[in-house]
CSV table of C-alpha atoms in Angstrom, one decimal:
chain,number,residue,atom,x,y,z
A,120,MET,CA,90.3,217.9,51.7
A,121,SER,CA,90.4,218.8,48.0
A,122,PRO,CA,87.2,218.3,45.9
A,123,MET,CA,86.9,216.0,42.9
A,124,TYR,CA,86.2,217.5,39.5
A,125,THR,CA,83.7,216.3,36.9
A,126,ARG,CA,85.9,217.5,34.1
A,127,ARG,CA,88.7,215.1,35.1
A,128,GLN,CA,87.6,211.6,34.0
A,129,VAL,CA,89.4,209.0,31.9
A,130,LEU,CA,88.4,205.7,30.4
A,131,LEU,CA,90.6,202.8,29.3
A,132,ILE,CA,89.3,199.7,27.6
A,133,LYS,CA,91.4,196.6,26.7
A,134,PRO,CA,90.4,193.1,25.5
A,135,GLU,CA,91.1,190.2,28.0
A,136,TYR,CA,93.3,187.3,27.0
A,137,THR,CA,91.7,185.4,30.0
A,138,GLU,CA,88.1,186.0,30.8
A,139,GLY,CA,87.8,188.1,34.0
A,140,THR,CA,91.5,188.7,34.3
A,141,ASP,CA,92.7,192.3,34.3
A,142,PRO,CA,95.1,192.7,31.2
A,143,THR,CA,96.3,196.1,32.5
A,144,PRO,CA,95.2,198.7,30.0
A,145,THR,CA,97.7,201.2,28.8
A,146,ALA,CA,97.0,204.9,29.0
A,147,THR,CA,99.8,205.9,26.7
A,148,ASN,CA,101.0,204.6,23.3
A,149,ILE,CA,103.7,202.1,23.3
A,150,THR,CA,106.5,202.9,20.8
A,151,GLY,CA,109.5,200.9,19.7
A,152,THR,CA,111.7,199.7,16.8
A,153,SER,CA,111.0,196.1,15.7
A,154,GLN,CA,113.7,193.5,15.7
A,155,VAL,CA,114.8,191.3,12.8
A,156,GLY,CA,112.7,188.0,12.8
A,157,GLY,CA,109.4,189.2,11.4
A,158,SER,CA,107.4,188.1,8.4
A,159,THR,CA,104.5,189.4,6.3
A,160,THR,CA,102.1,188.3,9.1
A,161,THR,CA,104.4,188.8,12.2
A,162,ILE,CA,106.5,191.5,13.8
A,163,LYS,CA,109.2,190.9,16.4
A,164,LEU,CA,108.7,193.7,19.1
A,165,ALA,CA,111.5,195.6,20.7
A,166,ALA,CA,113.4,194.2,23.6
A,167,GLY,CA,111.7,194.9,26.9
A,168,SER,CA,108.3,194.3,25.4
A,169,SER,CA,105.8,192.3,27.6
A,170,ALA,CA,106.8,188.8,28.4
A,171,VAL,CA,103.2,187.8,29.0
A,172,ASN,CA,101.5,185.7,26.2
A,173,ASP,CA,98.6,187.4,24.4
A,174,TYR,CA,99.3,190.7,26.3
A,175,TYR,CA,98.9,192.8,23.1
A,176,ASN,CA,96.0,190.8,21.5
A,177,HIS,CA,93.5,192.8,19.7
A,178,MET,CA,95.4,196.0,20.0
A,179,ILE,CA,96.0,198.3,17.0
A,180,ILE,CA,99.6,198.8,15.8
A,181,ASP,CA,100.8,201.4,13.5
A,182,ILE,CA,103.8,200.1,11.6
A,183,THR,CA,106.2,202.4,9.6
A,184,THR,CA,106.9,200.2,6.6
A,185,ALA,CA,108.9,202.8,4.6
A,186,ALA,CA,110.0,206.4,4.9
A,187,ASN,CA,107.1,208.1,6.7
A,188,THR,CA,104.6,205.5,5.3
A,189,HIS,CA,102.2,203.9,7.8
A,190,ASN,CA,100.3,200.7,8.0
A,191,LEU,CA,97.6,200.0,10.5
A,192,ARG,CA,97.2,196.3,11.6
A,193,GLU,CA,95.5,194.4,14.4
A,194,ILE,CA,97.6,192.2,16.6
A,195,THR,CA,95.8,188.8,16.7
A,196,ASP,CA,98.3,186.8,18.8
A,197,TYR,CA,101.3,187.4,20.8
A,198,VAL,CA,104.2,185.1,22.2
A,199,GLY,CA,105.9,186.7,25.2
A,200,SER,CA,108.9,184.4,25.1
A,201,SER,CA,109.8,185.4,21.5
A,202,LEU,CA,108.2,188.9,21.4
A,203,ILE,CA,106.6,187.8,18.2
A,204,ALA,CA,103.3,189.4,17.5
A,205,THR,CA,101.0,188.1,14.8
A,206,ILE,CA,99.3,190.8,12.8
A,207,ALA,CA,96.4,190.9,10.3
A,208,PRO,CA,96.0,191.5,7.4
A,209,ALA,CA,99.3,190.6,6.0
A,210,LEU,CA,101.9,193.2,4.9
A,211,ALA,CA,103.9,193.2,1.6
A,212,ALA,CA,107.1,192.5,3.3
A,213,ALA,CA,108.5,191.6,6.7
A,214,PRO,CA,108.5,194.7,9.1
A,215,ASP,CA,112.1,194.3,10.3
A,216,SER,CA,114.0,197.2,12.0
A,217,VAL,CA,111.1,199.6,11.6
A,218,ALA,CA,109.3,202.0,13.9
A,219,TYR,CA,106.0,201.1,15.3
A,220,THR,CA,103.3,202.4,17.7
A,221,ILE,CA,100.9,200.2,19.6
A,222,LEU,CA,97.9,202.5,20.2
A,223,SER,CA,96.8,203.1,23.8
A,224,SER,CA,93.7,201.8,25.5
A,225,ALA,CA,92.4,205.3,26.1
A,226,ILE,CA,89.2,206.5,24.6
A,227,LEU,CA,87.9,210.0,24.3
A,228,ILE,CA,84.6,210.1,26.2
A,229,ARG,CA,81.8,212.1,27.6
A,230,ASP,CA,78.9,211.3,30.0
A,231,LEU,CA,81.1,208.7,31.8
A,232,ASN,CA,78.9,206.8,34.5
A,233,PHE,CA,79.9,204.1,36.9
A,234,THR,CA,77.2,202.1,38.7
A,235,PRO,CA,77.7,199.2,41.0
A,236,ASN,CA,75.1,196.4,41.1
A,237,PRO,CA,75.1,194.7,44.4
A,238,LEU,CA,73.4,191.5,45.1
A,239,THR,CA,71.3,192.4,48.3
A,240,GLU,CA,69.6,189.8,50.5
A,241,THR,CA,67.2,191.3,53.1
A,242,ARG,CA,67.4,189.2,56.4
A,243,ASP,CA,63.7,189.7,57.3
A,244,TYR,CA,63.5,187.2,60.1
A,245,LEU,CA,61.1,187.1,63.1
A,246,ARG,CA,62.4,187.9,66.6
A,247,ASP,CA,61.5,189.9,69.8
A,248,THR,CA,62.2,193.3,68.2
A,249,TRP,CA,61.2,195.3,65.2
A,250,SER,CA,64.7,196.6,64.7
A,251,PRO,CA,66.0,195.4,61.3
A,252,LEU,CA,68.8,193.1,60.8
A,253,ALA,CA,71.8,194.2,58.6
A,254,ASP,CA,71.3,193.0,55.0
A,255,LEU,CA,73.8,190.8,53.1
A,256,ILE,CA,75.4,192.9,50.4
A,257,THR,CA,77.6,191.1,47.9
A,258,PRO,CA,79.2,193.6,45.3
A,259,GLN,CA,78.9,191.6,42.3
A,260,THR,CA,78.8,193.5,39.0
A,261,SER,CA,79.3,197.1,37.8
A,262,THR,CA,77.9,199.0,34.8
A,263,VAL,CA,79.9,201.6,32.9
A,264,THR,CA,78.1,203.7,30.3
A,265,PHE,CA,79.7,206.4,28.1
A,266,SER,CA,79.4,208.2,24.8
A,267,THR,CA,82.1,208.9,22.2
A,268,GLU,CA,82.6,210.0,18.5
A,269,LEU,CA,82.8,207.9,15.5
A,270,LYS,CA,86.1,208.6,13.8
A,271,GLY,CA,89.1,207.0,12.1
A,272,TYR,CA,92.7,207.7,12.4
A,273,SER,CA,95.1,210.4,11.2
A,274,LEU,CA,98.8,211.1,10.8
A,275,VAL,CA,100.9,214.2,11.4
A,276,ALA,CA,102.2,216.5,8.6
A,277,GLY,CA,104.7,214.7,6.4
A,278,GLN,CA,103.4,211.3,6.9
A,279,SER,CA,101.2,209.2,4.7
A,280,PHE,CA,99.4,205.9,4.6
A,281,ASP,CA,100.4,203.0,2.5
A,282,THR,CA,97.8,202.9,-0.3
A,283,THR,CA,98.9,199.5,-1.8
A,284,SER,CA,95.7,197.9,-3.0
A,285,THR,CA,95.8,194.7,-0.9
A,286,THR,CA,98.6,195.2,1.5
A,287,GLY,CA,98.3,198.9,2.4
A,288,SER,CA,97.1,200.4,5.6
A,289,PHE,CA,93.7,199.3,6.8
A,290,PRO,CA,91.1,201.7,8.2
A,291,PHE,CA,90.5,200.3,11.7
A,292,LEU,CA,88.4,202.5,14.1
A,293,PRO,CA,91.2,202.4,16.8
A,294,GLU,CA,89.6,204.3,19.6
A,295,ILE,CA,86.4,202.1,19.7
A,296,HIS,CA,88.1,198.9,18.5
A,297,ALA,CA,88.1,197.3,21.9
A,298,ALA,CA,84.6,198.4,22.8
A,299,MET,CA,83.3,196.9,19.5
A,300,LEU,CA,85.0,193.7,20.2
A,301,GLY,CA,83.5,193.7,23.7
A,302,CYS,CA,80.0,194.0,22.1
A,303,LYS,CA,80.6,190.6,20.6
A,304,MET,CA,81.5,192.1,17.1
A,305,VAL,CA,84.2,190.8,15.0
A,306,VAL,CA,86.4,192.3,12.3
A,307,THR,CA,86.6,191.4,8.8
A,308,ASN,CA,89.0,193.1,6.3
A,309,ALA,CA,88.6,193.5,2.6
A,310,GLY,CA,91.9,193.9,0.8
A,311,THR,CA,90.8,195.8,-2.3
A,312,THR,CA,91.7,199.2,-3.8
A,313,SER,CA,89.0,200.5,-1.5
A,314,ARG,CA,90.3,198.7,1.7
A,315,THR,CA,87.6,198.4,4.4
A,316,VAL,CA,87.5,197.1,8.0
A,317,THR,CA,84.0,196.0,8.9
A,318,TYR,CA,82.7,195.4,12.4
A,319,ALA,CA,79.8,192.9,12.5
A,320,PRO,CA,78.0,191.0,15.2
A,321,VAL,CA,78.6,187.3,15.7
A,322,THR,CA,76.8,184.5,17.3
A,323,ALA,CA,79.5,181.9,17.9
A,324,ASP,CA,80.9,181.9,21.4
A,325,THR,CA,84.3,181.1,20.0
A,326,ASN,CA,84.5,184.7,18.9
A,327,ALA,CA,83.5,186.1,22.3
A,328,VAL,CA,85.9,188.7,23.7
A,329,THR,CA,85.4,190.2,27.1
A,330,VAL,CA,87.1,193.4,28.2
A,331,THR,CA,88.5,195.2,31.2
A,332,LEU,CA,87.5,198.9,31.8
A,333,TYR,CA,89.5,201.4,34.1
A,334,ALA,CA,87.0,204.2,34.8
A,335,TYR,CA,88.9,207.0,36.4
A,336,LYS,CA,86.6,209.5,38.3
A,337,ASP,CA,89.3,212.1,39.1
A,338,GLY,CA,91.4,210.5,41.7
A,339,VAL,CA,89.4,207.3,42.1
A,340,LEU,CA,89.8,204.2,39.9
A,341,HIS,CA,87.0,201.8,39.3
A,342,LYS,CA,88.0,198.6,37.6
A,343,VAL,CA,85.5,196.4,35.8
A,344,THR,CA,86.7,192.9,34.5
A,345,GLY,CA,85.1,190.2,32.5
A,346,ALA,CA,82.9,192.7,30.9
A,347,SER,CA,80.5,192.5,27.8
A,348,GLY,CA,78.7,195.4,26.2
A,349,ASN,CA,76.1,196.8,24.1
A,350,ILE,CA,75.7,199.7,21.7
A,351,THR,CA,72.8,201.4,23.3
A,352,ASN,CA,72.5,204.3,20.7
A,353,MET,CA,74.2,205.5,17.6
A,354,THR,CA,73.2,208.8,16.2
A,355,TRP,CA,73.9,210.2,12.7
A,356,THR,CA,72.4,213.8,12.6
A,357,ALA,CA,72.8,216.1,9.6
A,358,GLY,CA,75.8,218.3,9.8
A,359,MET,CA,76.9,216.9,13.2
A,360,ILE,CA,79.4,214.4,14.4
A,361,ALA,CA,78.2,210.7,14.5
A,362,LYS,CA,78.0,209.7,18.1
A,363,ILE,CA,77.9,206.2,19.7
A,364,ASP,CA,76.8,205.2,23.2
A,365,PHE,CA,78.1,202.1,24.9
A,366,GLU,CA,77.0,200.2,28.1
A,367,PHE,CA,79.3,197.6,29.7
A,368,ARG,CA,78.6,195.3,32.6
A,369,GLY,CA,81.3,193.1,34.3
A,370,ILE,CA,82.7,192.0,37.6
A,371,PHE,CA,82.9,194.6,40.4
A,372,ASN,CA,86.5,195.4,41.7
A,373,SER,CA,87.2,197.5,44.8
A,374,ALA,CA,87.7,201.1,44.2
A,375,THR,CA,91.3,202.5,44.8
A,376,THR,CA,92.7,206.1,45.2
A,377,THR,CA,94.7,206.3,41.9
A,378,ALA,CA,96.1,209.4,40.3
A,379,LEU,CA,94.5,210.3,37.0
A,380,PRO,CA,96.9,209.1,34.2
A,381,THR,CA,98.1,211.1,31.3
A,382,THR,CA,96.7,209.6,28.1
A,383,ASN,CA,97.2,209.3,24.4
A,384,THR,CA,93.9,209.7,22.6
A,385,LEU,CA,93.4,210.3,18.9
A,386,SER,CA,93.7,213.9,17.6
A,387,VAL,CA,91.7,213.2,14.4
A,388,VAL,CA,88.7,215.5,13.9
A,389,PRO,CA,85.6,213.3,13.2
A,390,PRO,CA,83.8,213.5,9.9
A,391,ALA,CA,80.5,215.4,9.9
A,392,CYS,CA,77.2,213.6,8.9
A,393,LYS,CA,77.0,215.1,5.3
A,394,SER,CA,77.4,213.9,1.7
A,395,ALA,CA,76.5,210.5,3.2
A,396,GLY,CA,75.1,208.9,0.0
A,397,LEU,CA,72.2,207.5,2.0
A,398,TYR,CA,70.3,204.8,0.3
A,399,VAL,CA,67.1,203.1,1.7
A,400,GLY,CA,65.6,200.3,-0.2
A,401,GLY,CA,67.7,201.4,-3.3
A,402,VAL,CA,66.4,205.0,-3.2
A,403,GLY,CA,69.0,207.7,-2.7
A,404,THR,CA,66.8,210.8,-2.8
A,405,TYR,CA,65.0,210.7,0.5
A,406,VAL,CA,65.6,213.9,2.6
A,407,VAL,CA,66.7,212.6,6.0
A,408,GLN,CA,67.8,214.5,9.1
A,409,GLU,CA,68.7,211.7,11.3
A,410,ILE,CA,69.4,208.0,11.7
A,411,THR,CA,69.6,206.2,15.0
A,412,ALA,CA,70.4,202.6,15.9
A,413,THR,CA,71.1,200.2,18.7
A,414,LEU,CA,72.8,196.9,18.5
A,415,GLY,CA,70.2,195.6,21.1
A,416,ASN,CA,72.5,193.0,22.9
A,417,THR,CA,71.2,191.1,25.9
A,418,LEU,CA,73.8,190.9,28.6
A,419,ALA,CA,73.7,187.9,30.8
A,420,ASP,CA,75.4,187.6,34.2
A,421,ARG,CA,77.2,184.2,34.9
A,422,PRO,CA,76.7,183.6,38.7
A,423,ASP,CA,79.3,181.2,40.0
A,424,ILE,CA,79.6,179.9,43.5
A,425,ASN,CA,83.3,179.2,43.0
A,426,GLN,CA,84.2,182.8,42.5
A,427,SER,CA,85.2,185.4,45.1
A,428,SER,CA,82.6,187.9,43.7
A,429,ALA,CA,80.0,185.0,43.1
A,430,ILE,CA,80.1,185.7,39.3
A,431,LYS,CA,82.3,184.5,36.4
A,432,GLY,CA,81.6,187.4,34.2
A,433,VAL,CA,79.1,188.8,31.7
A,434,ARG,CA,78.3,187.5,28.2
A,435,VAL,CA,76.2,188.6,25.3
A,436,SER,CA,73.4,186.1,25.0
A,437,GLY,CA,71.4,187.5,22.2
A,438,ARG,CA,70.6,190.6,20.2
A,439,VAL,CA,67.8,192.5,18.4
A,440,PRO,CA,69.1,195.5,16.4
A,441,THR,CA,66.8,198.3,15.9
A,442,GLY,CA,66.8,201.9,14.6
A,443,THR,CA,64.8,204.9,13.3
A,444,PHE,CA,65.1,207.3,10.5
A,445,ASN,CA,62.9,210.5,9.7
A,446,PRO,CA,62.6,211.2,6.0
A,447,GLU,CA,60.4,214.0,4.7
A,448,SER,CA,57.1,212.7,3.7
A,449,VAL,CA,56.4,212.0,-0.1
A,450,THR,CA,53.1,211.5,-1.8
A,451,THR,CA,54.1,208.2,-3.3
A,452,VAL,CA,52.6,205.7,-0.8
A,453,ALA,CA,54.6,202.9,-2.2
A,454,ASP,CA,57.8,204.4,-0.6
A,455,PHE,CA,56.9,203.9,2.9
A,456,TRP,CA,53.4,202.8,3.6
A,457,ASN,CA,53.3,200.0,1.2
A,458,VAL,CA,56.8,198.8,2.3
A,459,TRP,CA,55.7,198.7,5.9
A,460,GLU,CA,52.4,197.1,5.1
A,461,ALA,CA,54.0,194.3,3.1
A,462,GLY,CA,56.8,193.7,5.6
A,463,THR,CA,59.3,194.2,2.6
A,464,ALA,CA,63.0,194.2,3.7
A,465,ALA,CA,65.2,197.2,2.5
A,466,ALA,CA,68.9,197.7,2.8
A,467,LEU,CA,70.2,201.0,4.5
A,468,THR,CA,73.6,202.2,3.6
A,469,ALA,CA,75.5,205.4,4.2
A,470,LEU,CA,79.1,206.7,4.2
A,471,ILE,CA,80.5,209.8,5.7
A,472,GLY,CA,83.9,211.4,5.5
A,473,SER,CA,86.3,212.2,2.7
A,474,THR,CA,89.8,211.9,4.3
A,475,THR,CA,91.8,208.6,4.1
A,476,HIS,CA,91.3,206.5,7.2
A,477,ASN,CA,88.5,208.9,8.4
A,478,LYS,CA,85.6,207.5,6.5
A,479,ILE,CA,82.7,205.7,8.5
A,480,GLY,CA,80.0,203.6,6.9
A,481,LEU,CA,76.7,201.8,7.9
A,482,ASN,CA,75.4,198.8,6.2
A,483,PHE,CA,72.1,197.4,7.5
A,484,ALA,CA,71.4,194.7,5.0
A,485,ASN,CA,67.7,194.1,5.8
A,486,ILE,CA,65.7,196.6,7.6
A,487,GLN,CA,62.0,196.0,8.3
A,488,TYR,CA,59.8,199.0,9.0
A,489,THR,CA,58.0,198.2,12.3
A,490,ASN,CA,55.6,201.2,12.1
A,491,VAL,CA,55.2,204.5,10.1
A,492,GLY,CA,54.2,207.8,11.9
A,493,TYR,CA,54.0,211.5,10.9
A,494,GLY,CA,56.2,214.3,12.2
A,495,ASP,CA,56.9,217.9,11.7
A,496,ARG,CA,60.2,219.7,10.9
A,497,ASP,CA,59.7,223.4,10.8
A,498,GLY,CA,56.4,223.1,8.9
A,499,ILE,CA,57.6,220.3,6.6
A,500,MET,CA,55.9,216.9,7.0
A,501,THR,CA,58.1,214.1,7.9
A,502,HIS,CA,57.8,210.4,8.7
A,503,ASP,CA,59.1,208.8,11.9
A,504,ILE,CA,60.0,205.3,11.0
A,505,PRO,CA,61.3,202.7,13.5
A,506,PHE,CA,62.9,199.6,12.0
A,507,LYS,CA,64.3,196.3,12.9
A,508,CYS,CA,67.5,195.0,11.5
A,509,THR,CA,67.1,191.4,10.2
A,510,GLY,CA,69.4,188.9,8.9
A,511,SER,CA,70.3,185.2,8.5
A,512,THR,CA,74.2,185.0,8.8
A,513,ASP,CA,75.2,187.8,11.3
A,514,ASP,CA,74.9,190.3,8.5
A,515,GLU,CA,72.2,192.5,9.7
A,516,PHE,CA,74.3,195.4,11.5
A,517,LYS,CA,77.6,196.5,10.2
A,518,ILE,CA,79.8,199.5,10.9
A,519,TYR,CA,82.9,200.0,8.8
A,520,GLY,CA,86.0,202.1,8.2
A,521,GLN,CA,87.0,202.8,4.6
A,522,SER,CA,90.4,203.9,3.4
């Protein structure tokens, strides 16, 4: 009997088009040539594409609109009978008879953990012996946690992005796109000369997207359906790659013996946390080694007596985003102590990266310092400042890609 290896692990994540129903994540990219019949907001996929309505919803598509010129778009709707995928934002012209790639559901990860959360009822009844009765164990939910990098997208030599101001390529964060949606974040696009794709939290349930995760632990596949998630930690450390940790909880599915798939993950090298242009409260001269943040989602199980697993799924039912940063101390008490004491809100913004489609930004519109403490960094006095992200219109915690 051969052993299983900890270095052989794969994770696939795909948005569901029906809550709790496995949408069959794809390990490899889907390539093809579009048919005639598209428009500036639609593309007719190649013959043989899925006949299932909504199958490609929320997947990222790379469309070659001219010779070696590429445009990233999100598929927002799909009709299987006509093979027509709706895309956003709009293109400058109909993408007819052009090459395209629908990016895979694979994500480059580390620290992948799978934990079942059974509902256990102890049958502690009185009888003529102390021998315990068997418990009732109902496998109900599972939790998947993992860490990955914050990065954008890249092309091979000889290819380029369409840089047209409003209809050019948009800088989605493809590898974490599904994970961000599963954390109840939505995408907004700004079609300007500096095109951006912003991921922001949302309250309305009409925007809720659940996801399916395939967690491969070598030759064993654990599926989790009807899942919602949380950004448990995001760390920007000077000179290092920005990292983001996720937690997802959803419906338990029986484990299966399944060969580890070959995957297509992105080859782009993430930007380092440097030249970030960090501003806190309008000040851009603080010397900061690290920023951390968490989305702070509350994950709520939906017990349902009608379901075979006794649960309908898991939804996000609230959030309290928080974070920290550790600037060097300054003698001007107004900078930190007075701001904390007065409860004054301050914006925190930063942007890393210099390569097209591989720039990542933070925008926390109103952070409130919840305390101020002292620290030490090799003999230099610092502050340890925890903060709470506050807002009024789902605007308190934004991560964005910039072209």
